[in-house]
PDB file of C-alpha atoms in Angstrom:
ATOM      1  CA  UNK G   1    -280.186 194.092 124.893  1.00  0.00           C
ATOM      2  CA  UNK G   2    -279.643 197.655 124.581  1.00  0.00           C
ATOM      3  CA  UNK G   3    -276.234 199.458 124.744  1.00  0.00           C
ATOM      4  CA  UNK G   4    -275.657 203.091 126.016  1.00  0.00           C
ATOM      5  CA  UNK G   5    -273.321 204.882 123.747  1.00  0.00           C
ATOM      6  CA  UNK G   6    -271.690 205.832 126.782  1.00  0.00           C
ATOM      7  CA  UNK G   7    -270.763 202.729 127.684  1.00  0.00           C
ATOM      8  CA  UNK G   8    -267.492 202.450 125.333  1.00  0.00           C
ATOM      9  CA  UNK G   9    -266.092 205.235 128.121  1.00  0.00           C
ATOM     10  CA  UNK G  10    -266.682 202.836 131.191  1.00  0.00           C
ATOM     11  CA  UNK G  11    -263.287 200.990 131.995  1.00  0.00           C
ATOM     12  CA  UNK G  12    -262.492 197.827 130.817  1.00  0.00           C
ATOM     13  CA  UNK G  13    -262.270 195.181 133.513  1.00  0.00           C
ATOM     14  CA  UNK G  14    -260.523 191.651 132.883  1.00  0.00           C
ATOM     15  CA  UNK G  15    -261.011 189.414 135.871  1.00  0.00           C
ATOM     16  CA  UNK G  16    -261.550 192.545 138.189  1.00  0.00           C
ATOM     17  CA  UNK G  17    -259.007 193.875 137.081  1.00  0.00           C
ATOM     18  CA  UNK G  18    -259.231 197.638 135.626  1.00  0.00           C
ATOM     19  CA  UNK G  19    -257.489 197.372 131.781  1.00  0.00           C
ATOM     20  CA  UNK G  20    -257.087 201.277 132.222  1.00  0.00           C
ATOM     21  CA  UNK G  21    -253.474 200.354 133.841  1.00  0.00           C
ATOM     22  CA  UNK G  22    -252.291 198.352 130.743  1.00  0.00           C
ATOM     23  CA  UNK G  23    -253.649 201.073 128.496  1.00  0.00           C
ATOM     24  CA  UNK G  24    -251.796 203.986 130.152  1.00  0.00           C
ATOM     25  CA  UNK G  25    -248.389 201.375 129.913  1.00  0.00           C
ATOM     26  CA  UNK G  26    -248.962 200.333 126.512  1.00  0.00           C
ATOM     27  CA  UNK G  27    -247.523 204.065 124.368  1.00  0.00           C
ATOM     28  CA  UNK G  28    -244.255 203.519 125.952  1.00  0.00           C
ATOM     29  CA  UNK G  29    -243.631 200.534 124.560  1.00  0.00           C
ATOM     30  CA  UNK G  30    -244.747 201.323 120.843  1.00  0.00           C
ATOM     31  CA  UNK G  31    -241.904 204.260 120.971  1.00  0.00           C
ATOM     32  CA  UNK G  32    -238.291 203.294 118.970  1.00  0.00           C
ATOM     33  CA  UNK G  33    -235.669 203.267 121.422  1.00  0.00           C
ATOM     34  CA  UNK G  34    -232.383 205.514 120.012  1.00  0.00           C
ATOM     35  CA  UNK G  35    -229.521 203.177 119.313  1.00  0.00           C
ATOM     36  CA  UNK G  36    -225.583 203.439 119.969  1.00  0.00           C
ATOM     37  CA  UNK G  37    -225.438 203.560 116.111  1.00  0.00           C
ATOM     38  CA  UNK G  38    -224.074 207.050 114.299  1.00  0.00           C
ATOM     39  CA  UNK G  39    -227.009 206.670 112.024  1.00  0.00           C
ATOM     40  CA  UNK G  40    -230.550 205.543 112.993  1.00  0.00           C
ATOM     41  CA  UNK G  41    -233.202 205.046 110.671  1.00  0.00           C
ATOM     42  CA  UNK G  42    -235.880 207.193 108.559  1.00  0.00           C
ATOM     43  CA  UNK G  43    -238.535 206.195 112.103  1.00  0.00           C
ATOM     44  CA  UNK G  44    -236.070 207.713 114.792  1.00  0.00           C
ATOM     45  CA  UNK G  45    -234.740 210.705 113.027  1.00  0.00           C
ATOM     46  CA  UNK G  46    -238.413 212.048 111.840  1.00  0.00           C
ATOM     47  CA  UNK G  47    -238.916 211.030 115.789  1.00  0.00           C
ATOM     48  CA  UNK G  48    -236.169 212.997 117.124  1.00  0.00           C
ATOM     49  CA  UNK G  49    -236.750 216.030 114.198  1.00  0.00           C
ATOM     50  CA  UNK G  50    -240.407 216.112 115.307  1.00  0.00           C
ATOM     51  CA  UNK G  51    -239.310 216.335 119.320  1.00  0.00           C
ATOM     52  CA  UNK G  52    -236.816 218.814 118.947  1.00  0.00           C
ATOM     53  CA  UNK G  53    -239.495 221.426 116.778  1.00  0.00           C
ATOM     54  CA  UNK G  54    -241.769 221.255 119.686  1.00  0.00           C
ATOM     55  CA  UNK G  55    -239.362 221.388 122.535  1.00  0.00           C
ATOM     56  CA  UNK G  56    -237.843 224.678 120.536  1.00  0.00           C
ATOM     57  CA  UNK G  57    -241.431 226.186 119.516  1.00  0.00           C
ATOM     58  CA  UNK G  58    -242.322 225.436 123.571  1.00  0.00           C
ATOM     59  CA  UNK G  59    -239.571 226.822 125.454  1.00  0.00           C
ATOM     60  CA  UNK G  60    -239.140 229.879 122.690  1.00  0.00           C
ATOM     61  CA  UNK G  61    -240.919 232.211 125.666  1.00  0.00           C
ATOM     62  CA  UNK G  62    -240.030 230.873 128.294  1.00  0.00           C
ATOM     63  CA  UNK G  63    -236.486 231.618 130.542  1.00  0.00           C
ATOM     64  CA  UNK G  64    -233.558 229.627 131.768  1.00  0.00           C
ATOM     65  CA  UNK G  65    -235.294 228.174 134.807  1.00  0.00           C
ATOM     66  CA  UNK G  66    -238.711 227.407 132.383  1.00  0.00           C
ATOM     67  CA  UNK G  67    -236.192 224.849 130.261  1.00  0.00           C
ATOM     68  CA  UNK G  68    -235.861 222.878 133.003  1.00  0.00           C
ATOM     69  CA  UNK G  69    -239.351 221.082 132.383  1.00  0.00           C
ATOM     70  CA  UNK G  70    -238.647 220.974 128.752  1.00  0.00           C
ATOM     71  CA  UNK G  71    -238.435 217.110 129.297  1.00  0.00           C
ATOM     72  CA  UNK G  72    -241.918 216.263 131.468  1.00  0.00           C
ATOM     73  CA  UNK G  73    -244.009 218.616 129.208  1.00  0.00           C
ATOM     74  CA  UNK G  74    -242.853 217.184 125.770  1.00  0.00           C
ATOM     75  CA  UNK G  75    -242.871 213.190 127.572  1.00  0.00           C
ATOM     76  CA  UNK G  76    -247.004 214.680 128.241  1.00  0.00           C
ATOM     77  CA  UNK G  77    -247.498 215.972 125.242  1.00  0.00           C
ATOM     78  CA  UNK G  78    -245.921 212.656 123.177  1.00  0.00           C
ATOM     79  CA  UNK G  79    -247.782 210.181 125.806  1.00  0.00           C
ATOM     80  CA  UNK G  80    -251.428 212.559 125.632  1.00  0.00           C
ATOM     81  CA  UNK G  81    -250.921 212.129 121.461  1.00  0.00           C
ATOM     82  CA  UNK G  82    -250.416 208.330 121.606  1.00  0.00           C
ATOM     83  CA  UNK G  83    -253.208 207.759 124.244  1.00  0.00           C
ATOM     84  CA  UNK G  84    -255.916 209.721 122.069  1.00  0.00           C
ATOM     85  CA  UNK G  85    -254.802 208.268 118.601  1.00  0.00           C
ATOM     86  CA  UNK G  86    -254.910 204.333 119.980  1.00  0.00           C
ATOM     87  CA  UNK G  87    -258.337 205.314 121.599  1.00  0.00           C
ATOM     88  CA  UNK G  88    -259.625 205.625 117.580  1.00  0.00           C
ATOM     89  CA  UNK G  89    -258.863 202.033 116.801  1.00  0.00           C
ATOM     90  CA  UNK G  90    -261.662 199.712 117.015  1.00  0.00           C
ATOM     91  CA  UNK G  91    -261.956 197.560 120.232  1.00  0.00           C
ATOM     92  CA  UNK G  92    -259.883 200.674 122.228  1.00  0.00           C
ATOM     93  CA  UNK G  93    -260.182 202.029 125.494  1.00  0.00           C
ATOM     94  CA  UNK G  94    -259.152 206.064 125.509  1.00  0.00           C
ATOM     95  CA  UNK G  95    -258.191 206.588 128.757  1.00  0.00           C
ATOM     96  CA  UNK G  96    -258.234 210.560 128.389  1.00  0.00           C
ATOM     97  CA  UNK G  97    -261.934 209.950 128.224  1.00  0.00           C
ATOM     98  CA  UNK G  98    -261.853 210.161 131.887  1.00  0.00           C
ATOM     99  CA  UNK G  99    -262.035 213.572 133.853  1.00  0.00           C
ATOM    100  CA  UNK G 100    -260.779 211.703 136.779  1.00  0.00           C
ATOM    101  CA  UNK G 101    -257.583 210.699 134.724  1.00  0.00           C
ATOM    102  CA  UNK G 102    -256.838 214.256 133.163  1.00  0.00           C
ATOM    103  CA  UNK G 103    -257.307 216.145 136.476  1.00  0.00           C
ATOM    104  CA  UNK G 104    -254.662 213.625 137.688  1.00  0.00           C
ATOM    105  CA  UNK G 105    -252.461 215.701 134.926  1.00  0.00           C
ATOM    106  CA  UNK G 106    -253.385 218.703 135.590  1.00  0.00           C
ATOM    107  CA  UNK G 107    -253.927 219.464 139.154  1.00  0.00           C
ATOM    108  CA  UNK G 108    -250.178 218.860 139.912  1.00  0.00           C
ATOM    109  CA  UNK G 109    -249.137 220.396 137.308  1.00  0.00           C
ATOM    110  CA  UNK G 110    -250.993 223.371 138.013  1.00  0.00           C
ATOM    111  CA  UNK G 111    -249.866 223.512 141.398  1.00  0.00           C
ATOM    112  CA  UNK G 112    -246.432 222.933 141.029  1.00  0.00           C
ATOM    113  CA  UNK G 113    -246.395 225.828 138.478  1.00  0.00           C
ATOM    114  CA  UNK G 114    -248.269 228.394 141.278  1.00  0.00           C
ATOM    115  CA  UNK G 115    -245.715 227.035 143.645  1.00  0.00           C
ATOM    116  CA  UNK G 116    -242.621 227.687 142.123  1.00  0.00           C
ATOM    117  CA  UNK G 117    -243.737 231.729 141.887  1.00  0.00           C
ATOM    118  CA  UNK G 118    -244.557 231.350 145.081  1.00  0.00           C
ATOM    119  CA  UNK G 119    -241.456 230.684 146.111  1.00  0.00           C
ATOM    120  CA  UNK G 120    -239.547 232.378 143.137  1.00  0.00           C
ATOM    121  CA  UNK G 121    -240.976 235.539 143.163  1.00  0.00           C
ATOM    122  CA  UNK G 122    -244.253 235.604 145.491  1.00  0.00           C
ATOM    123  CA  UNK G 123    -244.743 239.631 144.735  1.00  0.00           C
ATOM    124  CA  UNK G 124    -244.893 238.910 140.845  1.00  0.00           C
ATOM    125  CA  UNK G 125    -247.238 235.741 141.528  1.00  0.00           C
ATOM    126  CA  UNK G 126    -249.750 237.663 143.747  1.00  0.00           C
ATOM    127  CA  UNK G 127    -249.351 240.665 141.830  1.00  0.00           C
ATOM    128  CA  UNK G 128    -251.458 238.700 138.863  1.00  0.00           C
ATOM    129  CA  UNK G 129    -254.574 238.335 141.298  1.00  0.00           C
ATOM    130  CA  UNK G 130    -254.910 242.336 141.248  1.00  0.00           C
ATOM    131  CA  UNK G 131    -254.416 244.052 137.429  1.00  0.00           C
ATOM    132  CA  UNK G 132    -252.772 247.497 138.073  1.00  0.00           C
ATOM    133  CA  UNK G 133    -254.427 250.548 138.251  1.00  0.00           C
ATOM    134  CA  UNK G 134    -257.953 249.045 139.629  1.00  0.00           C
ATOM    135  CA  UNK G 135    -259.859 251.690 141.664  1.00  0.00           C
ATOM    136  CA  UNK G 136    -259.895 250.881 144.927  1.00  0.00           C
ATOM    137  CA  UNK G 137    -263.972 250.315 145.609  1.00  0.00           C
ATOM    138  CA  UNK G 138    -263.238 247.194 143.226  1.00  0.00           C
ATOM    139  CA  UNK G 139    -260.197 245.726 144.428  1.00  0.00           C
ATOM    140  CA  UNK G 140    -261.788 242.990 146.851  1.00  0.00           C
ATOM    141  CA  UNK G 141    -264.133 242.084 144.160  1.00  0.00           C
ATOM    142  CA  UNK G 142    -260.987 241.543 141.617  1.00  0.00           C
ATOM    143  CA  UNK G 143    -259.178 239.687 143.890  1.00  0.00           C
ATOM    144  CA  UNK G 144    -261.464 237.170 144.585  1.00  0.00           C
ATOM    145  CA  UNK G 145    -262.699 236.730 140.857  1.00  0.00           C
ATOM    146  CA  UNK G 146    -258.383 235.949 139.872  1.00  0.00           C
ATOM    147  CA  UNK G 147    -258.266 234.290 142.693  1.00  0.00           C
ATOM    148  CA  UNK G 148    -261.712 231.912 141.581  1.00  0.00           C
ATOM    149  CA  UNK G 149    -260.103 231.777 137.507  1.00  0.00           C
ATOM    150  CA  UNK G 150    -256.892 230.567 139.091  1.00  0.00           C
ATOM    151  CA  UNK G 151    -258.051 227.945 140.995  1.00  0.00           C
ATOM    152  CA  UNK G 152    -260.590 226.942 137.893  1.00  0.00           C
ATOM    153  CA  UNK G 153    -257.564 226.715 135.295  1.00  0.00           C
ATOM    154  CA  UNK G 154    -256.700 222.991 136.538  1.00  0.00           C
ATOM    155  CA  UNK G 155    -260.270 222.069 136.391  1.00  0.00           C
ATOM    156  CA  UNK G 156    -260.552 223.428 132.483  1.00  0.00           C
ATOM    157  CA  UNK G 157    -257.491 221.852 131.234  1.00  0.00           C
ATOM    158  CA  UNK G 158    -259.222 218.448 132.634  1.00  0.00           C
ATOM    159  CA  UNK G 159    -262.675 219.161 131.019  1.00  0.00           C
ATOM    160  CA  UNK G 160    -261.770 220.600 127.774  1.00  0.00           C
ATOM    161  CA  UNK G 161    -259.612 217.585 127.076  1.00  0.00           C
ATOM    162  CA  UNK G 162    -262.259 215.423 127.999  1.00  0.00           C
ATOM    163  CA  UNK G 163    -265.393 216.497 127.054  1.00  0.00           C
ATOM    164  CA  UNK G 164    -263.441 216.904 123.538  1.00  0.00           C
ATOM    165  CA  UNK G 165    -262.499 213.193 123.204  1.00  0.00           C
ATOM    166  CA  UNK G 166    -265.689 212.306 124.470  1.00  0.00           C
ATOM    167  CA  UNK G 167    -267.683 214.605 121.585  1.00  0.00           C
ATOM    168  CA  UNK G 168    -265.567 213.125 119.073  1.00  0.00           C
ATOM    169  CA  UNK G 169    -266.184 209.578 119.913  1.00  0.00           C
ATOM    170  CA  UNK G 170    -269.582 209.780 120.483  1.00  0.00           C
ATOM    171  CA  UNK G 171    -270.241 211.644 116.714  1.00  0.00           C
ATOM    172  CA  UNK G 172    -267.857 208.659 115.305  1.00  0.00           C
ATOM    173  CA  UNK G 173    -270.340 205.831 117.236  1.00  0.00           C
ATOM    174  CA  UNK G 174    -273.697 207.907 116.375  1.00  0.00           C
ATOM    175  CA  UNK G 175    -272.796 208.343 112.555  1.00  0.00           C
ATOM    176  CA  UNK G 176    -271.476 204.604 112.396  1.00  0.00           C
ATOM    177  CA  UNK G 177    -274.468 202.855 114.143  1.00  0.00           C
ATOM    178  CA  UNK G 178    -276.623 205.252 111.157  1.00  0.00           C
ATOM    179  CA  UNK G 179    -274.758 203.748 108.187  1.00  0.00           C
ATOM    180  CA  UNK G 180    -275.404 200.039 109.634  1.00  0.00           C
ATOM    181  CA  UNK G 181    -278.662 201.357 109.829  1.00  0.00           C
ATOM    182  CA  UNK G 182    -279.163 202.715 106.620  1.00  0.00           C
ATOM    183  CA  UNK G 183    -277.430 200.651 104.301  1.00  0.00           C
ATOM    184  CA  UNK G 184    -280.197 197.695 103.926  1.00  0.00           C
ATOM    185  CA  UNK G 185    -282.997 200.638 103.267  1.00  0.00           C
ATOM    186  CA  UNK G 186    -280.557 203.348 101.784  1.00  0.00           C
ATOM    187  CA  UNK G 187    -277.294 202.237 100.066  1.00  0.00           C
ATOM    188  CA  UNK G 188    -276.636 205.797  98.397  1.00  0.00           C
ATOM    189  CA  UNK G 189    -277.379 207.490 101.750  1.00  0.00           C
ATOM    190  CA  UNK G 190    -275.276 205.374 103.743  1.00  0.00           C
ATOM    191  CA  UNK G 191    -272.625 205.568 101.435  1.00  0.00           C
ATOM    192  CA  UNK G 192    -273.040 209.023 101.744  1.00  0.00           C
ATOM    193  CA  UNK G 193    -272.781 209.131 105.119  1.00  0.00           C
ATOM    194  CA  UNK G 194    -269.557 206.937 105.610  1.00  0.00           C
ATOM    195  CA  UNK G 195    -267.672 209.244 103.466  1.00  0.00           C
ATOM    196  CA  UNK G 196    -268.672 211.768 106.232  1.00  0.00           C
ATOM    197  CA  UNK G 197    -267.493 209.427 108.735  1.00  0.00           C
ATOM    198  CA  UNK G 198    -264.375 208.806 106.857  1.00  0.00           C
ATOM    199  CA  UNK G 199    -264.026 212.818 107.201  1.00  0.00           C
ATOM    200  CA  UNK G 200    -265.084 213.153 110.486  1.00  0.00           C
ATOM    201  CA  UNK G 201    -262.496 210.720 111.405  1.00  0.00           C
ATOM    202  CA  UNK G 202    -259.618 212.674 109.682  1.00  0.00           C
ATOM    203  CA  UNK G 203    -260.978 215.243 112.112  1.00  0.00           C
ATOM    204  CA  UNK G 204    -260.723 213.293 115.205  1.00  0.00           C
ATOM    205  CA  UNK G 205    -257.183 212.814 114.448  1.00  0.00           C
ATOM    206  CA  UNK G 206    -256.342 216.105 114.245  1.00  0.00           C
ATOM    207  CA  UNK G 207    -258.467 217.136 117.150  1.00  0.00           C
ATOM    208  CA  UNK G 208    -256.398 213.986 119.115  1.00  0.00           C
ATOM    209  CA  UNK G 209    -253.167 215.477 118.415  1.00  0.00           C
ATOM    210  CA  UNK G 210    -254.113 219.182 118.845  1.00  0.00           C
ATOM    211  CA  UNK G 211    -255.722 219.115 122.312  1.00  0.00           C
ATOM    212  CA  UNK G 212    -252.648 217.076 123.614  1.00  0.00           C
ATOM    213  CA  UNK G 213    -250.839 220.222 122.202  1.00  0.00           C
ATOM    214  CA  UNK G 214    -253.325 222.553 123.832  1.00  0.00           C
ATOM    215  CA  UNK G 215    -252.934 221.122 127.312  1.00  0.00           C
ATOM    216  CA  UNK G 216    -249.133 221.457 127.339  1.00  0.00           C
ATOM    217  CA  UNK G 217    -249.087 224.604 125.479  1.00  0.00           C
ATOM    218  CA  UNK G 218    -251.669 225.799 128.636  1.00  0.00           C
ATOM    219  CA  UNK G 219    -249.164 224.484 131.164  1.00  0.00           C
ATOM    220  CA  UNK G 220    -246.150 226.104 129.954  1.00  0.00           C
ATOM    221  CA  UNK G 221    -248.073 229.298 129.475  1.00  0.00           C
ATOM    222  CA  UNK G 222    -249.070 229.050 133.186  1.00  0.00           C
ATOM    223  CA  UNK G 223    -245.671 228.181 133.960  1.00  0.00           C
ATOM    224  CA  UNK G 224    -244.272 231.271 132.246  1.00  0.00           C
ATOM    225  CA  UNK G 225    -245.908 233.358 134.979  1.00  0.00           C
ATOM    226  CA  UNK G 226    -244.409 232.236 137.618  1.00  0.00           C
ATOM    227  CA  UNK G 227    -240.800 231.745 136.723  1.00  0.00           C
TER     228      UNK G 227
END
């Protein structure tokens, strides 16, 4: 019986019931917990060394009322990393694989950015749908293209975080199911070619870690606007 390569992105059902749930649940349980000692160990300092770089290098732009979501965007960013790099072990469901699942990120998000300038400062916010100085023939036509690329920005977050994950695990499956293929006809080729998978999975980690960066670095840029 033939398998779709696709198939590894369909969720996981046990009796039913969807696995997506436990996979979403599982990252917060692999995190050390901080203890009531005056010294933790090596895991929780390079844990709490790491957090506090990227909470400093993500609020650096942003103002006073920005630092208030200093604590949801690094919890995304932390949870998005540990999703994508369990979703590279064998027998794993990556639940980021799923647009429906990242526009469930992003859409509030996105909208709870544009409404805070809204209410903020709703001159500044609508002032971005019309650059200044625009002749006046082409300000309808300017307004509604902003208007279009801000309503789109939710939807790109979603699909460039997805259709990334979903490249990189479909290059990973392709390349493996050719060195199973190769190796009875081709040793040195397929040996070959699982020191490119070996590579290309280096890359897949990196790519993991960097487009849960992306996505919150795209939110707090968004939310920079509008506070």
């Amino acid at each position: 019986m033939m398998v779709s390569f696709f198939d590894q992105f369909a969720s996981p059902l046990y009796l039913g019931i969807p696995l997506i749930a436990i996979a979403i649940t599982l990252p917060w349980v692999l995190y050390p917990t901080p203890s009531s000692r005056w010294i933790n160990n090596r895991l929780i300092t390079v844990q709490g060394w790491l957090i506090n770089r990227f909470t400093n290098q993500l609020m650096l732009p942003l103002n006073m009322g920005g630092h208030k979501w200093a604590l949801l965007l690094v919890s995304l960013m932390v949870f998005l990393i540990t999703i994508n790099m369990l979703g590279l072990l064998p027998y794993t469901f990556t639940p980021t694989t799923q647009l429906s699942l990242n526009m469930g990120f992003a859409v509030p998000l996105w909208l709870a950015t544009v409404i805070i300038g809204m209410r903020n400062q709703p001159t500044v916010a609508l002032g971005h749908l019309l650059p200044e100085g625009t002749p006046i023939p082409l300000i309808p036509v300017l307004i509604i293209i902003e208007t279009i690329s801000l309503f789109i920005r939710p939807l790109a977050l979603g699909v460039r975080l997805t259709a990334n994950l979903t490249a990189g695990h479909l290059l990973i499956q392709l390349i493996a199911t050719a060195v199973f293929v190769l190796l009875p006809m081709m040793p040195t080729v397929a040996i070959l070619t699982a020191t490119v998978l070996f590579l290309l999975t280096l890359l897949e980690v990196a790519v993991a870690m960097i487009q849960a960066y992306v996505f919150v670095l795209l939110l707090s840029l968004y939310l920079q606007e509008n506070v």
